[in-house]
Coordinates of C-alpha atoms and ligand atoms in Angstrom, one line a residue:
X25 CA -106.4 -71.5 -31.8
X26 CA -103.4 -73.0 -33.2
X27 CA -104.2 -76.6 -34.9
X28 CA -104.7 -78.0 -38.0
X29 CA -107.4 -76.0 -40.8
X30 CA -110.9 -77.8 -41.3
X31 CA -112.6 -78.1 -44.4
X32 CA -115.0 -74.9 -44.3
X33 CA -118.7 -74.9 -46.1
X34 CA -118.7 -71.4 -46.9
X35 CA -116.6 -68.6 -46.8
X36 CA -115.2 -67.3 -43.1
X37 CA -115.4 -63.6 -42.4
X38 CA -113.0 -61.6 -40.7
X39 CA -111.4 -58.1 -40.4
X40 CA -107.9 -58.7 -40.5
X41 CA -106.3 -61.6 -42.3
X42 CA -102.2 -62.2 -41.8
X43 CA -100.9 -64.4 -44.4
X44 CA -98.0 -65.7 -42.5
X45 CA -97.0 -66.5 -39.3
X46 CA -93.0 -66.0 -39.3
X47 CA -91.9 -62.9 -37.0
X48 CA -93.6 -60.1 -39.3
X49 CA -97.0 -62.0 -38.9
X50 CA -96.8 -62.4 -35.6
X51 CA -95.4 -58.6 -35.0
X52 CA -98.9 -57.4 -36.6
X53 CA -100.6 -60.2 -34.3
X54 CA -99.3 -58.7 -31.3
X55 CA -100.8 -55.4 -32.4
X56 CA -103.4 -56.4 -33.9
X57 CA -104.4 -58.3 -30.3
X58 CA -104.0 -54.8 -28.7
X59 CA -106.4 -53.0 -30.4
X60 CA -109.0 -55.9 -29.9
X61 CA -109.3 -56.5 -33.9
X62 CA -111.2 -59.8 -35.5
X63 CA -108.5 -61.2 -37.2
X64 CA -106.5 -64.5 -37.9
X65 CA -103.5 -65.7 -39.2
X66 CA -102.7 -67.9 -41.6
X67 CA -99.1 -69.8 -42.1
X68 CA -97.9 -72.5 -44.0
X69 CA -95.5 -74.1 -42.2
X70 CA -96.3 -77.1 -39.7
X71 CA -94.6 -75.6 -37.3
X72 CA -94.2 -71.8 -35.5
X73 CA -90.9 -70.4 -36.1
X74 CA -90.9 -69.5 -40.1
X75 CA -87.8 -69.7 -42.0
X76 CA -85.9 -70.0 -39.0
X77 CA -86.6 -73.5 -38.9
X78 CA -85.2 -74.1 -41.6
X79 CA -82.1 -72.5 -41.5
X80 CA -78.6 -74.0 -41.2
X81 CA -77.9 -75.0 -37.3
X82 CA -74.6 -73.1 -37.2
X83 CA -76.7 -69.6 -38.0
X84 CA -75.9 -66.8 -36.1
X85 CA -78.1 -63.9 -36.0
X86 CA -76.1 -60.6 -36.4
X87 CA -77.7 -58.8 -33.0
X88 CA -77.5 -59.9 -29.4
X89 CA -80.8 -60.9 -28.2
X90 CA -82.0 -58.0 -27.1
X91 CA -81.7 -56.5 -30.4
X92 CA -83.4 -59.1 -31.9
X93 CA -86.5 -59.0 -30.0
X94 CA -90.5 -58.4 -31.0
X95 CA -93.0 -56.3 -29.6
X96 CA -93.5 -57.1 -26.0
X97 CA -91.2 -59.5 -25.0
X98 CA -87.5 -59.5 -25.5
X99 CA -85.5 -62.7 -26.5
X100 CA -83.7 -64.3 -24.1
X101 CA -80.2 -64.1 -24.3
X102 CA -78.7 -67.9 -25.4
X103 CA -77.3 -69.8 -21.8
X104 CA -74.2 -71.0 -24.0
X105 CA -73.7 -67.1 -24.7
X106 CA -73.2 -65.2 -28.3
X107 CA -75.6 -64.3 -30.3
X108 CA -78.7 -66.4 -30.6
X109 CA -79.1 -69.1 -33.2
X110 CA -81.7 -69.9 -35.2
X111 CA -83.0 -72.5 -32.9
X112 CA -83.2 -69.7 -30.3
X113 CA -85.0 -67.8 -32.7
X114 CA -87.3 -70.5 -33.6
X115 CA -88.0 -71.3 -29.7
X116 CA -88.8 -67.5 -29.3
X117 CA -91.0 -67.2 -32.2
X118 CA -93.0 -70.2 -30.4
X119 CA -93.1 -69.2 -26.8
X120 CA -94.8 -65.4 -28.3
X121 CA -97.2 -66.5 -29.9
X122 CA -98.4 -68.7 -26.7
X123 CA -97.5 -65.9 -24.9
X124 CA -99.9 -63.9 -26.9
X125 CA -102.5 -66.1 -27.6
X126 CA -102.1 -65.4 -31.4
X127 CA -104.9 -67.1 -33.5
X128 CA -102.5 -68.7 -35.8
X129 CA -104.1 -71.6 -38.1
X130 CA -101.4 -73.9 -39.8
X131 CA -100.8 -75.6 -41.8
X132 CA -102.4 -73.7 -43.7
X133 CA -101.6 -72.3 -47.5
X134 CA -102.4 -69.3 -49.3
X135 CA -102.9 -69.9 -52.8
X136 CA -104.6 -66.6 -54.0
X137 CA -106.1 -63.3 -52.8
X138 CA -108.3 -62.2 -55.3
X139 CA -110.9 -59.0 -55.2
X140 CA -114.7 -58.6 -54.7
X141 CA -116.1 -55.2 -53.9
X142 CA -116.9 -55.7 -50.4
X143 CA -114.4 -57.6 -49.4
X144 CA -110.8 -59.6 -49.9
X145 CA -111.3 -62.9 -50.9
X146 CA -108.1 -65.3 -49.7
X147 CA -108.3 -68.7 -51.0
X148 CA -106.6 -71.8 -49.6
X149 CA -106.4 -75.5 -49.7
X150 CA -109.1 -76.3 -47.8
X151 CA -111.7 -72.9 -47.4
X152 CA -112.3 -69.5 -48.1
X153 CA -111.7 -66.3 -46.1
X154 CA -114.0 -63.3 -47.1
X155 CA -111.6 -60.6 -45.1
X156 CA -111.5 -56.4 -45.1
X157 CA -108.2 -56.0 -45.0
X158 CA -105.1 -58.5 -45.9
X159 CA -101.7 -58.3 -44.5
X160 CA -99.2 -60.4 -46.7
X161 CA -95.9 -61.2 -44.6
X162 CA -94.9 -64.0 -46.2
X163 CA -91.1 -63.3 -46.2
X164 CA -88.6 -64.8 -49.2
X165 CA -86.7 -67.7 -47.4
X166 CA -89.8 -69.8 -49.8
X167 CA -88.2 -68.0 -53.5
X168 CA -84.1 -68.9 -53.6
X169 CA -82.5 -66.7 -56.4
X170 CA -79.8 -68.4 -58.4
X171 CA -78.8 -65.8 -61.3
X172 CA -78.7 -67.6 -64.7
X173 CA -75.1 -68.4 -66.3
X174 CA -74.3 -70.0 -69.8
X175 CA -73.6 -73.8 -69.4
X176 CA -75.3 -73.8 -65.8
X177 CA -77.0 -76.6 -66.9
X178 CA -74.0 -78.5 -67.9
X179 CA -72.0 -78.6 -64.4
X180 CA -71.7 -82.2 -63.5
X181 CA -71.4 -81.6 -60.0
X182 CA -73.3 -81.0 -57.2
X183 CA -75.4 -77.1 -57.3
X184 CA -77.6 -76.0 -53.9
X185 CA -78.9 -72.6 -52.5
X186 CA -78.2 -71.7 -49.3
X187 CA -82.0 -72.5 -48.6
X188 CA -80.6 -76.0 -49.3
X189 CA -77.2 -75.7 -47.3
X190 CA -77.7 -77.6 -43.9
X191 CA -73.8 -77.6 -42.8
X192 CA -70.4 -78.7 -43.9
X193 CA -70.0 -82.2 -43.1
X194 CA -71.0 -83.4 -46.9
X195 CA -68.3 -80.9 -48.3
X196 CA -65.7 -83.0 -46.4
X197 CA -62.5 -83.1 -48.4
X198 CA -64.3 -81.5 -51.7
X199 CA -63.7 -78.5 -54.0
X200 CA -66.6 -75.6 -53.1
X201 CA -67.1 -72.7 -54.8
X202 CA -69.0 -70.4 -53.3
X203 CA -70.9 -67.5 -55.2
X204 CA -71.8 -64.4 -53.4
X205 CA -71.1 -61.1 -51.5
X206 CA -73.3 -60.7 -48.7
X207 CA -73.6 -62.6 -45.0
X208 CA -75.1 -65.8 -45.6
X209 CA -72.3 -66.6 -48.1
X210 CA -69.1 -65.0 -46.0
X211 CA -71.0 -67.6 -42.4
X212 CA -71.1 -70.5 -44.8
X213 CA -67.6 -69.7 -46.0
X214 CA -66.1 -69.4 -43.1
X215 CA -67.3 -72.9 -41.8
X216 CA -67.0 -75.2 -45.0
X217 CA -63.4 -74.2 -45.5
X218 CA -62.9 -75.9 -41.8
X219 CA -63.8 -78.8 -43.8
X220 CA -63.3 -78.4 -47.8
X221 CA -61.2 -76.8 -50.7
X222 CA -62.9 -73.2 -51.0
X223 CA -62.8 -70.6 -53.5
X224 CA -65.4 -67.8 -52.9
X225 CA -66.5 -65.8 -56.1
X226 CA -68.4 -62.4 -55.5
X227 CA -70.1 -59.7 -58.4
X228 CA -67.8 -56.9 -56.4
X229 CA -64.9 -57.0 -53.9
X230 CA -66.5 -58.2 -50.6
X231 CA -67.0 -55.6 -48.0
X232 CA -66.6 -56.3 -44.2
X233 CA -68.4 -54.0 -42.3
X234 CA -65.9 -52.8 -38.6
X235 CA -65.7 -55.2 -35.9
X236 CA -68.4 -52.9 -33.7
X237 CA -70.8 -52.6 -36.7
X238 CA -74.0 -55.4 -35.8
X239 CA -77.4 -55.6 -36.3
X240 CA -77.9 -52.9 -33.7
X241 CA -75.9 -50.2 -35.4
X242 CA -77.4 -51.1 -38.7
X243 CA -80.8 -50.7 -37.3
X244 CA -79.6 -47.5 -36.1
X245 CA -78.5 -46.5 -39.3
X246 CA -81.7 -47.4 -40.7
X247 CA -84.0 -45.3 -38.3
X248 CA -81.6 -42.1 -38.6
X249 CA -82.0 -42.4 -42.5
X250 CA -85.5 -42.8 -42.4
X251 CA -86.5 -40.5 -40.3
X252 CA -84.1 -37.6 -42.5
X253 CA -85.9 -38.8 -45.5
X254 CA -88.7 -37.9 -43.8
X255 CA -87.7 -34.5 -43.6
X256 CA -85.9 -34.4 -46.7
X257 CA -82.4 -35.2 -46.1
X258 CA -79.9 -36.9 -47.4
X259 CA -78.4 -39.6 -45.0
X260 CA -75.9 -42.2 -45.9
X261 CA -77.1 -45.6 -46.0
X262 CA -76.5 -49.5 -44.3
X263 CA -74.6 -50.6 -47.7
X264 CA -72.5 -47.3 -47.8
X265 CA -70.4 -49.1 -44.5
X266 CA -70.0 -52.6 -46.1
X267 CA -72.2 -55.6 -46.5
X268 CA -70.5 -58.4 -44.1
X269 CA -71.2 -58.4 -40.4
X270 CA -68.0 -59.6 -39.2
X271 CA -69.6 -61.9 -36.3
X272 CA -67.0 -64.6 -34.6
X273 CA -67.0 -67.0 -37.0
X274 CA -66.4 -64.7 -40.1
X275 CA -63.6 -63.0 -38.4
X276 CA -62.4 -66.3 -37.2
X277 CA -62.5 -67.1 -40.9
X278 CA -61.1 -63.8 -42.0
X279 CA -58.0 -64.2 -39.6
X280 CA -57.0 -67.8 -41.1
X281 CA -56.9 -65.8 -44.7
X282 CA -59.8 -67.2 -46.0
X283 CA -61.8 -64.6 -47.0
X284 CA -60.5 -63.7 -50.5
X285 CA -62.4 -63.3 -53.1
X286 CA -62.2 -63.9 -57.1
X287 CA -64.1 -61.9 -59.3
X288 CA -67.3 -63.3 -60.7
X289 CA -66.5 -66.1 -63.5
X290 CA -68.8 -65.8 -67.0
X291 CA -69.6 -69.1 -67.6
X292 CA -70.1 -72.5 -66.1
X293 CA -68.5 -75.8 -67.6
X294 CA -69.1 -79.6 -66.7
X295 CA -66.0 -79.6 -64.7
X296 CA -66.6 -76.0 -62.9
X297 CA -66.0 -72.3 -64.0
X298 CA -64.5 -70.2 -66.6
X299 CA -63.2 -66.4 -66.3
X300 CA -63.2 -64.1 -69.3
X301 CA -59.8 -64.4 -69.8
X302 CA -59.5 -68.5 -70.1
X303 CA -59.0 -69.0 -66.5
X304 CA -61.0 -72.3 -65.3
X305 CA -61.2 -73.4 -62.0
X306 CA -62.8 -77.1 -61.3
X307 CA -65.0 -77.8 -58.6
X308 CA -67.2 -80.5 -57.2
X309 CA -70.2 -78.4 -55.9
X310 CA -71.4 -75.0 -56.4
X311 CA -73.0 -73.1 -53.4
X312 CA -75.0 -70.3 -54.4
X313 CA -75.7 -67.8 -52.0
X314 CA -77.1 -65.3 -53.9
X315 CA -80.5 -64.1 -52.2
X316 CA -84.2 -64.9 -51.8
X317 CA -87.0 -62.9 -53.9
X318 CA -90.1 -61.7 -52.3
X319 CA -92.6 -64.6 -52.0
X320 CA -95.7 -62.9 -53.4
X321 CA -97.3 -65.1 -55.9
X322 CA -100.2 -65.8 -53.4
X323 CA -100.8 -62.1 -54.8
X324 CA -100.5 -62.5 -58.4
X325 CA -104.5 -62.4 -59.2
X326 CA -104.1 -58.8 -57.5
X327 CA -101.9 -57.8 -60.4
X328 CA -100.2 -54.9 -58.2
X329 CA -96.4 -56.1 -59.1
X330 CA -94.0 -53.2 -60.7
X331 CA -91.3 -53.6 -63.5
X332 CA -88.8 -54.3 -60.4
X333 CA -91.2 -57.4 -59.5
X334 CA -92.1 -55.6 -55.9
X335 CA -95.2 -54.2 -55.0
X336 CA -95.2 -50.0 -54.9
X337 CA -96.3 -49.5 -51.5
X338 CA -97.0 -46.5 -49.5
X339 CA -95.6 -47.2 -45.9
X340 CA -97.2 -50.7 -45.8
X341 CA -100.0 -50.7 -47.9
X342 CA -100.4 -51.7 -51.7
X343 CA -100.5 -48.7 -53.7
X344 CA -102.8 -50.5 -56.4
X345 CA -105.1 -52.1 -53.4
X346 CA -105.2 -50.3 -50.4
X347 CA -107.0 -53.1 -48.5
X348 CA -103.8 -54.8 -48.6
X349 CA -100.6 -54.3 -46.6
X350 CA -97.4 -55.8 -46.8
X351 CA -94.8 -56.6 -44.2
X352 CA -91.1 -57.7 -43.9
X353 CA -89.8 -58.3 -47.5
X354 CA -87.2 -55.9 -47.3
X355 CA -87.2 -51.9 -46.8
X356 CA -89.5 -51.0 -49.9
X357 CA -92.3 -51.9 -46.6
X358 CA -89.9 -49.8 -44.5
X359 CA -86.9 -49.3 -43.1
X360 CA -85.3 -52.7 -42.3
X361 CA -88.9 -54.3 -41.5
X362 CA -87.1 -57.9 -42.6
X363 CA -85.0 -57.6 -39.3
X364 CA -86.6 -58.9 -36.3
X365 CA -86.0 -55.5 -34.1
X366 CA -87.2 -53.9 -37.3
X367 CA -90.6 -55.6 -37.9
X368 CA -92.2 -54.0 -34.8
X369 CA -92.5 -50.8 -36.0
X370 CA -93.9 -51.2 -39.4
X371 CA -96.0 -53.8 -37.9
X372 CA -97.0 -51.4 -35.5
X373 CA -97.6 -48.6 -38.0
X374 CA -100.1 -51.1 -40.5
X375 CA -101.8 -51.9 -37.7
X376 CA -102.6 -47.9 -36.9
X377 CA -103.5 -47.5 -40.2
X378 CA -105.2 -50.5 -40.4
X379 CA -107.5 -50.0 -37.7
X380 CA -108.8 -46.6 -38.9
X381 CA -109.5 -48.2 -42.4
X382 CA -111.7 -51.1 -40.4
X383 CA -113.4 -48.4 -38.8
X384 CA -114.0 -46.6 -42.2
X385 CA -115.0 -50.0 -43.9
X386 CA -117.7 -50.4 -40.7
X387 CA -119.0 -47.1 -41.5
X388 CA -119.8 -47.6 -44.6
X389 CA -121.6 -50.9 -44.5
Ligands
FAD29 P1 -90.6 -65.8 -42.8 O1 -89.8 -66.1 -41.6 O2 -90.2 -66.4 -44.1 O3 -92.1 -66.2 -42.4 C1 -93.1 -66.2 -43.4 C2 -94.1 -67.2 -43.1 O4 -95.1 -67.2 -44.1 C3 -93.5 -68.6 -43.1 O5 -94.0 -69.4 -42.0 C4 -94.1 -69.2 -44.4 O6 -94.3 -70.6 -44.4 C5 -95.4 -68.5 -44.5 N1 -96.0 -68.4 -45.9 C6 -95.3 -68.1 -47.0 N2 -96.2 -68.2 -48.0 C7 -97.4 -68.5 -47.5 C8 -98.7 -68.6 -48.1 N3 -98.9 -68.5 -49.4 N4 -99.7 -69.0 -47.3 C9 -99.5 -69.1 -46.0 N5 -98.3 -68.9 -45.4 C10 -97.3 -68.6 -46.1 N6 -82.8 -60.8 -39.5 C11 -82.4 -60.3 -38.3 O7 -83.1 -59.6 -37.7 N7 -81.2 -60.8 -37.8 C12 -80.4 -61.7 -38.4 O8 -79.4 -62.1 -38.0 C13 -80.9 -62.2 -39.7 N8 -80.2 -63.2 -40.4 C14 -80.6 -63.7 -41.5 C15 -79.9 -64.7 -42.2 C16 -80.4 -65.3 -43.3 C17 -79.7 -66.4 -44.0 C18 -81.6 -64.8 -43.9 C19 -82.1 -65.4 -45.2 C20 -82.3 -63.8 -43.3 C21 -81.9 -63.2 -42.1 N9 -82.6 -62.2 -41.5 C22 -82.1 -61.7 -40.2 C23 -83.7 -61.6 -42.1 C24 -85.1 -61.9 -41.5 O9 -85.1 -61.7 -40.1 C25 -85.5 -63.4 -41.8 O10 -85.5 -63.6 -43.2 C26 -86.9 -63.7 -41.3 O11 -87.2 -65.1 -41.5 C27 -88.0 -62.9 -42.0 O12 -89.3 -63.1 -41.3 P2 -90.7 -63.0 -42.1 O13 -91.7 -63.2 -41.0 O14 -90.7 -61.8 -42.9 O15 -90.6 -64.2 -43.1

């Protein structure tokens, strides 16, 4: 049922309504198919494939393909060997939900899930959806985060997000400062300095995680802590290692010398940056890597959002609302359900849960 949304006369009804159809959306479809449920899924983009497709070509996921994979069908691995790219990602993400036969309806944008007693009522451009149960996986790739600095307003040259970063060749020959700690800024690092002047500025000193540490052992990591949680021990966490997955290019990167950091500067001039001490450095573009927020304001009629701007959940679903689940985000829905090898389970979890509340809804009509 993929195509484009058609102007509706009255509201649609359905069981189960996914708002988002990147890999979390589609991890719940594939469950959601299983069980035989009424549902739908609604995604913005134009395209399958999420934020993938709109990630910098050079992107390397952190996992080998079979790490990487959904529920049902593993990735394949990339003919050029590595790890796959984003374009792999995006042509898996496209052959599953043929594969699957997921009811995925795009373009088509959320703009607010509001309350009525019987039902959830999810409002977009061009209809509305009367549905039991909601499952927001709408990921963060759609919220950059740029942290606010005195005179950021000032700076001459150029500024862009990683959302915005598409590869080095307009850095050619320029002064780049870079601003963050984590992986997307130590991948774009370690190719714009092939290319440009770098200096990399991070809040703490940047931490590499071992050569053998990937996505796998991270995932790993994440299951053995959850599951002592559950029985109320203490386990050591993912950031306790480091933050950096050294994969080729950041080691590549990190053997030329490249990879030293400066402490974070304190304010931003029309030439470049200032340290505490008096300490400038000039640059022609500032790359900020510094993260994505959840992208929940689809939800903001709902009024569920804590002091921390997340939603409290149990597992998966709202606290405040419990005909509403959420999925990917980051692992306040569960342990590393933003990962693609992670997503299955929660999905697969809100999707047990899910049915029994469906049931319970039926019964009580
Ligand atoms: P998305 O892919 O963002 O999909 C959400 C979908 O919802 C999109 O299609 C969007 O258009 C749609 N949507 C949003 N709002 C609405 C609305 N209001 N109405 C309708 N539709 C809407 N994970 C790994 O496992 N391995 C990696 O190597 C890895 N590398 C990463 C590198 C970077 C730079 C980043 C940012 C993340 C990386 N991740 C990685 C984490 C994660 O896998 C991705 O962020 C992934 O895209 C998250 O999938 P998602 O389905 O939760 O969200």
């Amino acid at each position: 049922m993929t195509g484009s949304e058609t102007a509706a006369t009255g509201p649609r009804l359905v069981d189960v309504l996914v708002v988002g159809g990147g890999q979390a959306g589609l991890a719940a479809g594939y469950y959601l198919r299983r069980v035989r449920a009424d549902f739908v899924i609604l995604d913005a983009q134009e395209r399958p494939g999420g934020a993938w497709q709109h990630a910098w070509p050079s992107l390397r996921l952190f996992s080998p393909a079979q790490y990487s994979s959904l529920p049902g069908r593993m990735m394949p691995s990339p003919t050029a060997g590595g790890y796959p790219s984003a374009a792999d990602t995006v042509n898996y993400l496209t052959d599953y939900e043929q594969r699957y036969d997921l009811p995925v309806l795009r373009p088509a944008n959320v703009r607010a899930v509001r309350r009525n007693e019987q039902r959830l009522v999810v409002e977009t451009g061009t209809g509305v959806w009367h549905a039991r149960v909601v499952i927001s996986a709408t990921g963060t790739w759609w919220r950059p985060y740029i942290p606010y600095y005195p005179g950021i307003g000032d700076f001459q040259g150029r500024q862009l997000h990683t959302a915005d970063y598409h590869g080095p060749e307009p850095f050619h020959g320029k002064d780049v400062l870079i601003v963050g700690g984590a992986n997307s800024a130590a991948q774009i690092l370690a190719e714009v300095s092939t290319v440009a002047r770098t200096t990399w500025v991070t809040l703490r000193p940047p931490r590499l995680l071992p050569d053998e540490v990937d996505g796998r052992a991270l995932f790993e990591l994440a299951t053995r802590r959850h599951r002592a949680t559950l029985t109320g021990q203490n386990v050591s966490g993912v950031g306790d290692l480091g933050d950096i997955v050294a994969v080729p290019p950041v080691r590549q990167a990190r053997d030329r010398g490249v990879l030293k950091a400066e402490p974070m500067f304190t304010r931003i001039t029309h030439q470049g940056v200032a340290w505490s001490d008096g300490t400038t450095r000039a640059c022609d573009v500032i790359l900020w890597c510094t993260g994505f927020r959840p992208s929940l304001g689809h939800l903001a009629p709902l009024r569920l959002r804590g002091p921390d701007g997340l939603i409290p959940t149990e597992g998966t679903r709202a606290l405040g609302e419990p005909r509403l689940h959420l999925l990917g985000y980051g692992d306040w829905t569960g342990p590393a359900s933003a990962t693609l090898i992670g997503a299955s389970r929660t999905a697969r979890d809100a999707v047990t849960e899910i049915t029994q509340q469906v049931r319970a809804f039926g019964r009580e009509r």
